Amino acid sequence: MRFYNYALTILSLIVVQGIDAQITVDPAFPQQTETITVTYDASKGTGGLKDCNCDVYIHSGLITAESSNLSDWKFVRTVWGQDNPAWKMTRVAGSANLYKITIDIPRFYDFPVGTVVRKLAFVFRDATGGREGKAEGGGDIYYDIAPANAPFQVRIQSPTSNNTLLDVGSTLVVSATASEPVSKYEIFDNGQSIALVTGQNDLRQNVSVLAGSHQLRLVATSTGGDTSSARVSYFGLADLAAVALPAGIEPGYTSLAGGRSAYYLYAPGKRRAIVRLSTEGFEFRSGRQMAPLSNGLGFYLEMATPAGGNFAYQYIVDDAPAIADPFSELVLDPFNDRFITGVGFDNILTVPQEVGISTWIRPEVPFTWTNDAYDRPADKELVIYELLIRDFTSKHSYQSLIDSLAYFQRLGINAIELMPINEFENNESWGYNPSYHMALDKYYGPPEDLKAFVDAAHGIGIAVIVDVVFNHAFGQNPYVQLYAKETAAAADGAGPFFNRTARHPFNVGEDFNHESINTKRYVGRILRYMIEEFHIDGYRFDLSKGFTQVNYGGDVGAWGRYDASRIAILKAYQDSIRAVDPSSYVILEHFAENREERELTAAGMFVWGNMNNNYLEAAMGYAGNSLYGVTPQSRGFDNPRLVGYMESHDEERMLYKIFAFGNSGPGYSTKDYNIAHARAELASAFFYTTPGAKMLWQFGEFGYPISIDENGRTGNKPILWSLLEREANKRLFNVTASLIKLRRDYPTFVDGTSNLAEGLAAGPVKSLTIRHSEMDAVVVGNFDVTEKTVQATFPGGGTYYDYFKGGELATSAGTTDVTMSIALKPGEYRLYTDRKLPPPQGGYLGDVVGLGAGLPVGAAVGILGNPSSETLSLEVRGWDQPLQLRIYDAQGRISLSQNLRGGTTHVIATPGLAAGTYLATLSDEAGHSWSALWQRL
């Protein structure tokens, strides 16, 4: 967060050189009319381009008198990720990390006459923008522009930052330059003069490093008698005696008795470390050096807790940039925290941007758990609702989830799976770019609100599962900064935390080495903490197939083969979880060879079962797909631990695909609004009535018509609760809730035996016969777009009751099964039971037709170019009648109405319509109708 006004920022840049340490500029005090040469040292700052052996580009703008803050770049002529030779730097010969570029300031930035330029602003990147180099702490890099009438100035060029830790007795080289000829330089150490140098315009002076904290003040005197000063600090590290780690101390911060605190930095193999506190201005202070642990696993320090207990701290480790604690419970991110609003997280501590990310010790907010006695759903009963808080409600907060619990209760699900909530880079994200795995991301609210949500969910019988991402870590992660480029003695590049090269395809970020004891301790500690602190019920492990040290390279097929070491790793993590919570859920996004998944599920873990393609193709009217793979039996599991799903955060949305690609038959189109939702009902009838754990993605219960790729795969999606005001969406919700209730109330649908392989086999019709001592059931459905007859087997015969329609079906009674021929309209389904059950939620269902009676035989309607902007183009064939066009917005209001004639293409202007999703309908006087969703850009 950039808080300072211009004058204060100028002071900080002269006094504290760390913010522009990785660039030098020639001339050193440029004016805005000059040509300059910028040299970038990729090994400095965040080091994101260190040893990249790649082309390096500048991304640059200006901070002018019109800039409101340091984020307000002006005259940005570069485009991120664009390979433009004008922005490409030249590598300095003989150097792996030095790059140069020459810039004519007025021509490069093309600013108008009269502009007052105060700073040049930079970020450096590779050609694609996938790797970037920024200032220490992760901020942008700035360099001052000297005004035409600037006074005499001095600039320290070395040491390059205030993060300098040095061994006592070593030599520190102090170098500086000035804007005018110099008569003398004088260096003061903590106020005492230690060197007087004359006869050098550009200073280079050796200083002997002493123990403790030292602030060096350099005073330059020009030949004209003017003076200017600059400051920089270092810390001299003495050899401290190793100490034993006290019993009961976990990695991270621990509050001790008597107003003291303990800091345990788990950092095996590192030489030296020091703590910096916000209450001390993040300066080096004596008494803050950490003692090495006698077990070699890191460093330890005890000291008095700052008054008030509301503070931040960082570690400086060896020569790496400042980091927050790897085991932080909360972190402060000065670049993103200012955007956290409206989620009930007040009084977030602020730190200067140049400090970077730090660990926040926040005064504890008392919380009383009231529902710890709740019983978790059995494995076979799980119906999980997966959601992304950001896209679920407009408030995107834990509190909004608490407010939604009545909705979840009405739907009937018994578990909620939250997409990642740990600290990830930036604020708005799916969360699969983790930086601090143990810290909650503040964007969704304070920790006590998460506790309140979990407690309230338990109070109504709903478990809470958290999605965690331990395949990889991104650049802000402290262990990435300390260890990403380190390798152990192993010749294959396996490091103490990360693999130098990822072991499998599709890896992003830095690939964790899960066979390393260090990674295992890191992951195990966090898994235990989340359960102990927040009482969650388990985890979904993202990309668990990546927890391997077998080097599969880019071979996707080989990656899925049986991997004994991967199985052992996952079992060890489950043991870590079960040590604190023996019944906790462990769910894997695995997709490996069936033999491996059978072994994992036999050990007590769940695996994801992706049936998106099969169910969506069937719902679209392409009826040849088998649905058998949604069942544990199809995979040879002797347990119900397959989490089957039709939609997930990673898969395309059913209603979108039906509207975009659905099939049609005579007088019948799956793209019709009502019919499309009824097709989702049909798919659901053959989903929730099958064995195994189930999962639905948010809003699938009433139909979400927006593509997963709208606004980019991970971009914000419109929140369309208003769709529940439409009859088709409301009906789909009621059908979904009723099917879930059947699973909850009747063991037939979780314990019954079924003709699964045959009943769910490929073909246009499906017929499930479910047997159970308490109640038998039969489910039949027609996935085709024409009428079909299904042969259904009814156990024992007798009278069966149509659960959704309310009617009865009489078969011959007896002790043997009875086979009946049942004619089904396209998309029609039936669920029969041999006991009369209470009506479904919302009452018995009527027949589904289009918004009127569907299209006339031989007619066809299509939208040309969808999505589109400004105009809606409709092609109408075989329907040569006066037609009325209506366009409805997401709230069901008519936004446009127009009379048309069929049999041609119509281009309809849509002035005044905002970008968004609309329902377009055509109807004639005879009651025929057509409808489809249209996206206006």
mmCIF file of N, CA and C in Angstrom, residues 656 659 704-707 710-711 718 720 863 865-872 910 913-920 932-937:
data_model
loop_
_atom_site.group_PDB
_atom_site.id
_atom_site.type_symbol
_atom_site.label_atom_id
_atom_site.label_comp_id
_atom_site.label_asym_id
_atom_site.label_seq_id
_atom_site.Cartn_x
_atom_site.Cartn_y
_atom_site.Cartn_z
ATOM 1 N N TYR A 656 -25.143 -23.884 -19.735
ATOM 2 C CA TYR A 656 -24.464 -23.185 -20.823
ATOM 3 C C TYR A 656 -24.307 -24.101 -22.030
ATOM 4 N N PHE A 659 -27.672 -24.761 -23.829
ATOM 5 C CA PHE A 659 -28.103 -23.612 -24.621
ATOM 6 C C PHE A 659 -27.214 -23.409 -25.847
ATOM 7 N N TYR A 704 -27.063 -22.713 -14.092
ATOM 8 C CA TYR A 704 -26.257 -21.508 -14.286
ATOM 9 C C TYR A 704 -25.842 -21.449 -15.749
ATOM 10 N N PRO A 705 -26.290 -20.440 -16.495
ATOM 11 C CA PRO A 705 -26.118 -20.448 -17.949
ATOM 12 C C PRO A 705 -24.849 -19.776 -18.454
ATOM 13 N N ILE A 706 -23.924 -19.411 -17.556
ATOM 14 C CA ILE A 706 -22.734 -18.661 -17.948
ATOM 15 C C ILE A 706 -21.558 -19.624 -18.092
ATOM 16 N N SER A 707 -20.786 -19.456 -19.155
ATOM 17 C CA SER A 707 -19.657 -20.344 -19.412
ATOM 18 C C SER A 707 -18.571 -20.184 -18.354
ATOM 19 N N GLU A 710 -16.234 -17.331 -19.226
ATOM 20 C CA GLU A 710 -16.700 -15.943 -19.232
ATOM 21 C C GLU A 710 -15.749 -15.095 -18.402
ATOM 22 N N ASN A 711 -15.252 -13.998 -18.958
ATOM 23 C CA ASN A 711 -14.324 -13.105 -18.253
ATOM 24 C C ASN A 711 -13.042 -13.833 -17.863
ATOM 25 N N PRO A 718 -20.851 -13.461 -13.114
ATOM 26 C CA PRO A 718 -22.064 -12.812 -12.589
ATOM 27 C C PRO A 718 -22.770 -13.700 -11.579
ATOM 28 N N LEU A 720 -26.143 -14.737 -10.181
ATOM 29 C CA LEU A 720 -27.497 -14.659 -10.751
ATOM 30 C C LEU A 720 -28.534 -15.310 -9.844
ATOM 31 N N ILE A 863 -29.501 -18.082 -33.099
ATOM 32 C CA ILE A 863 -28.857 -16.781 -32.915
ATOM 33 C C ILE A 863 -27.526 -16.818 -33.650
ATOM 34 N N GLY A 865 -23.958 -15.505 -34.092
ATOM 35 C CA GLY A 865 -22.973 -14.731 -33.344
ATOM 36 C C GLY A 865 -23.414 -14.496 -31.919
ATOM 37 N N ASN A 866 -23.127 -15.428 -31.065
ATOM 38 C CA ASN A 866 -23.531 -15.328 -29.666
ATOM 39 C C ASN A 866 -22.320 -15.688 -28.797
ATOM 40 N N PRO A 867 -21.768 -14.775 -28.021
ATOM 41 C CA PRO A 867 -22.289 -13.447 -27.693
ATOM 42 C C PRO A 867 -22.052 -12.428 -28.800
ATOM 43 N N SER A 868 -22.727 -11.287 -28.668
ATOM 44 C CA SER A 868 -22.578 -10.210 -29.645
ATOM 45 C C SER A 868 -22.829 -8.888 -28.942
ATOM 46 N N SER A 869 -22.483 -7.825 -29.627
ATOM 47 C CA SER A 869 -22.692 -6.494 -29.055
ATOM 48 C C SER A 869 -23.589 -5.683 -29.972
ATOM 49 N N GLU A 870 -24.377 -4.811 -29.410
ATOM 50 C CA GLU A 870 -25.214 -3.815 -30.089
ATOM 51 C C GLU A 870 -26.416 -4.409 -30.804
ATOM 52 N N THR A 871 -26.245 -5.539 -31.528
ATOM 53 C CA THR A 871 -27.364 -6.116 -32.267
ATOM 54 C C THR A 871 -27.529 -7.590 -31.945
ATOM 55 N N LEU A 872 -28.778 -8.057 -32.077
ATOM 56 C CA LEU A 872 -29.108 -9.474 -31.943
ATOM 57 C C LEU A 872 -29.558 -9.960 -33.319
ATOM 58 N N THR A 910 -30.284 -3.186 -30.256
ATOM 59 C CA THR A 910 -30.604 -3.288 -28.825
ATOM 60 C C THR A 910 -30.013 -2.099 -28.074
ATOM 61 N N LEU A 913 -29.275 -1.521 -23.843
ATOM 62 C CA LEU A 913 -29.134 -2.757 -23.080
ATOM 63 C C LEU A 913 -27.707 -2.873 -22.552
ATOM 64 N N ALA A 914 -27.602 -3.095 -21.265
ATOM 65 C CA ALA A 914 -26.287 -3.253 -20.658
ATOM 66 C C ALA A 914 -25.718 -4.622 -20.999
ATOM 67 N N ALA A 915 -24.413 -4.761 -20.889
ATOM 68 C CA ALA A 915 -23.791 -6.065 -21.088
ATOM 69 C C ALA A 915 -24.329 -7.034 -20.045
ATOM 70 N N GLY A 916 -24.566 -8.278 -20.464
ATOM 71 C CA GLY A 916 -25.085 -9.271 -19.530
ATOM 72 C C GLY A 916 -25.801 -10.391 -20.247
ATOM 73 N N THR A 917 -26.506 -11.213 -19.462
ATOM 74 C CA THR A 917 -27.212 -12.380 -19.979
ATOM 75 C C THR A 917 -28.698 -12.062 -20.114
ATOM 76 N N TYR A 918 -29.284 -12.358 -21.279
ATOM 77 C CA TYR A 918 -30.690 -12.117 -21.545
ATOM 78 C C TYR A 918 -31.346 -13.380 -22.084
ATOM 79 N N LEU A 919 -32.654 -13.481 -21.890
ATOM 80 C CA LEU A 919 -33.442 -14.555 -22.468
ATOM 81 C C LEU A 919 -34.223 -13.981 -23.644
ATOM 82 N N ALA A 920 -33.964 -14.510 -24.847
ATOM 83 C CA ALA A 920 -34.694 -14.094 -26.049
ATOM 84 C C ALA A 920 -35.782 -15.117 -26.336
ATOM 85 N N ALA A 932 -33.976 -18.868 -26.043
ATOM 86 C CA ALA A 932 -32.551 -19.168 -25.890
ATOM 87 C C ALA A 932 -31.895 -18.018 -25.140
ATOM 88 N N LEU A 933 -30.767 -18.303 -24.492
ATOM 89 C CA LEU A 933 -30.018 -17.261 -23.815
ATOM 90 C C LEU A 933 -29.113 -16.534 -24.801
ATOM 91 N N TRP A 934 -29.024 -15.241 -24.627
ATOM 92 C CA TRP A 934 -28.167 -14.407 -25.466
ATOM 93 C C TRP A 934 -27.266 -13.590 -24.549
ATOM 94 N N GLN A 935 -25.965 -13.589 -24.863
ATOM 95 C CA GLN A 935 -24.991 -12.802 -24.119
ATOM 96 C C GLN A 935 -24.690 -11.526 -24.877
ATOM 97 N N ARG A 936 -25.017 -10.390 -24.259
ATOM 98 C CA ARG A 936 -24.690 -9.103 -24.890
ATOM 99 C C ARG A 936 -23.374 -8.597 -24.320
ATOM 100 N N LEU A 937 -22.420 -8.306 -25.196
ATOM 101 C CA LEU A 937 -21.103 -7.821 -24.777
ATOM 102 C C LEU A 937 -21.154 -6.326 -24.462
#
